[in-house]
Each structure stands twice: as structure tokens, then as C-alpha cells.
Amino acid sequence: MQVASSEVVRDINRRVVLNLIRTKQPISRADLARVSGLQRSTISLIVEELIQEHWVLEGATGRLPRGRRPTFLHLNNDRVIIGVDIRPVQTTVALADVNGRFTSQEIMATPPDPKAAVSELIGRIQRLLNSCGKKKVEGVGISLPGRVERGSERLVFAPNLKWTEFDIRGPIEKATGLDVELENAANACVLAAVWFDHVQSRNLVVVTVSEGIGTGILVNGQLARGLSGMAGEFGHVPLDPKGPLCSCGSRGCWEVFASNRAALRYYLESSDSSGGLNFQDLIRLAEQGDSRAAEALETMAHYLGRGMRMIVAGLDPELIIVIGDLTRSWHRFGPVIQAEVQDQVLPGGVVPRLVPVHEDGLARLRGTVALVLQKHFGTGSEVLA
Ligand SMILES: [Zn+2]
């Protein structure tokens, strides 16, 4: 049996208090003691330390019928985080405060060469750093359309980005002096849902649908990463080994049938359009009454639902959060996906709630903020709500 040392206990208590201030701010010391169950003296010590380290500020004074007036505590917004969302086509670099509010955001085209991309990122991060003045930059969080190997933290699997195995973290840390955290985009969306949207479920799956399909899995309140960091690649499970070639090298993967690209392919196959369309164009055409566009989207929706059966049968989640441009047209997608999933729920199984999130890339970016802050706020591998 292992007994926790006093430092470990102090560290856990500190994280609990910091996280309570984050989720319940503004909050008084007395309420912190009441909610946490910790002694008033312990709370006072921890709060003093957090104020000295500039994590927490004292704000307004409350009013009580009698006795001392409590001072409310809140997080210090002068602690900031740089968030980077790398996507196959474009990359966003943004600055956020500890509460996940973005104060600046810029978009660049994603260079096809990872070396060029990293050097452009370094330039932009350094410019942001220079603009921060007295604010303290906590670190850089990066969301990637791929998987990062545990341990080495090298990008090892990013078929839609087409970057080969590459160290993104090392050069950025060296050039900026900041800590860099990398995470798969769908996992980043899980963190955003739990941290900033306060989704209470401990068993959920995020499905991101864009050029490919990503999934992030929360099981019993923990992010499932697997042995090598590859957990969640449902998008590359082949549904039809004779199907179209996938960017991963296999044939007939789920994402070949159910991604935005798949819908565009269905449309081009059924019409005499010469191409040059993007997914938003396709949604617009469907809304304008183009029946072939509507059919292409419907086919994509059927395949999305069929693929989600794997997730439902394998993980039994309470909810499935769907993120991507398709949520703008949820009246088309939602009912088809729901029916496909419902059709296949096993006896004794529960149909998960299907939740579309309209986000315009915000979930990934907020996830990068949570990723950086997790070190200070989390209690180990558990994702805190
Ligand atoms: Zn594949």
C-alpha cells in the first residue's frame, strides 16, 4: 500500500482549489471551504500562494447581513495561452486568456512542407509573444489532424495533412522558450467540451467531420489514448476492402464514405459539374433545391450513421458530439444519422444522445487552451469538468 506524502496531498488540494475557482468564479474563501470540504486555514494558505503566483486575483467584496465581508476570487486573465489549430488547408494561431476567451486570432495557409510550416509558426508565435507586454504566457497548445506518438511526441500519423513523421514540438520549444503540448484535434474537442462547455458526461465520443473523420473518446472521465496514442482511429476502419483508396493507404475506410470529401465525390459522380466546389458550396446547392447535392449529403449522412454503430457497439457512450461544417445543415444530417444509429442498438443497449456543435473551429482552439492549463488544474489523467 502507498501512503500519499504531504507534498502530494498539498499538490492535489491546490489543483482542487484552482479548479473550483475556475468553474465557480467569482467565489469566496468561505464557499471554497464549503464546496471542497477542506479546512478554512488550508484554503487560506492555498489561496495566498495562488495570488502570489498570479493565478488568482481578488475582486469585488460581497455583502453579508453581518460579520466580515467576503472577497471574491477569480482567475487572473493576464495569464495567457497561445493556441494553434493545424488543419490540412489552413492553420489558426490565437491568443487566449485562462478562461478560454480569445483576444486575437490569425489564419495562414498550411504549408505542405512541415519544416516550412514550423518555421512560419515560430515567426507568428514570436510576434504574438512580443505583443503580450506584461502578460505571462503559459505555453503553446497545438491541435493536429493526426496522432502524436506517446513518449517521443512526434507526429506519426496524419494522412490528410500528408506530413511525414516529424518533430513539431522540439523546434518550437527551442525557438520560443515556451512549453508546447500537442494533441489530436478530436481529443482537443473532448477537452473543450468538458472544460469550457461543462459537459457533465463521463462517457462521450466526439466525432469531427471535415476532410477526414476523427474521434476523441472519453471513458469513465478519462481521455482514451491507447498504448501508442492511436486510440480513436475509427475513421480508418475499412468498411469495404474493395472501396475507394483512402489517404492512409487502405481501401474503403469509414472516412472515404462519410467525410466532406466523400460527399463532394458523390456529387461529382452524379452530376456533370466540373468540380472546383467545396463542402459549403454543396450545402448551399442543396438548400437552393439541387436534388443531386441533397442526395450526396444524404448518402454521406447514412454512412456517418453506419460508422457510428461501431462506436456505439464498442464504447456504449452516453452522448456523441458531432463537430464540423455538416452541423450547419443538421436538419438534413441529424435525422438520418439518428435513424441509422437507432436501427442497430443492441438489445439492452441505450441509444446515445447525438449533439451537433456549431463552432467554426473554436472547439479545437479551446481544446488547445485546456491542454496547456491541464498541467496546473487537472488531478492526473482525469479530465476535470
Ligand atoms: Zn484510411
Tab-separated table of C-alpha atoms in Angstrom, residues 10 26 95 119 131-132 149 174 184 189 209 213 215 260 283 288 293 307 378 384:
chain	number	residue	atom	x	y	z
A	10	ARG	CA	-0.851	19.649	-0.916
A	26	PRO	CA	-16.250	34.572	-8.535
A	95	LEU	CA	-4.105	34.104	-28.077
A	119	SER	CA	9.293	27.957	-39.148
A	131	SER	CA	2.589	41.802	-28.308
A	132	CYS	CA	1.825	40.342	-24.887
A	149	GLU	CA	3.386	9.136	-30.608
A	174	LYS	CA	13.722	25.713	-28.638
A	184	ASN	CA	-5.101	15.172	-31.784
A	189	CYS	CA	-12.522	18.856	-28.836
A	209	VAL	CA	-16.082	15.522	-39.680
A	213	ILE	CA	-13.119	11.804	-39.700
A	215	THR	CA	-12.883	10.646	-32.965
A	260	ASN	CA	-16.855	16.097	-46.538
A	283	ILE	CA	-24.640	22.577	-48.665
A	288	GLN	CA	-31.181	26.034	-53.234
A	293	ALA	CA	-26.457	17.894	-53.929
A	307	GLY	CA	-19.950	4.117	-38.937
A	378	GLY	CA	-6.016	18.603	-13.619
A	384	LEU	CA	-11.928	17.774	-14.903
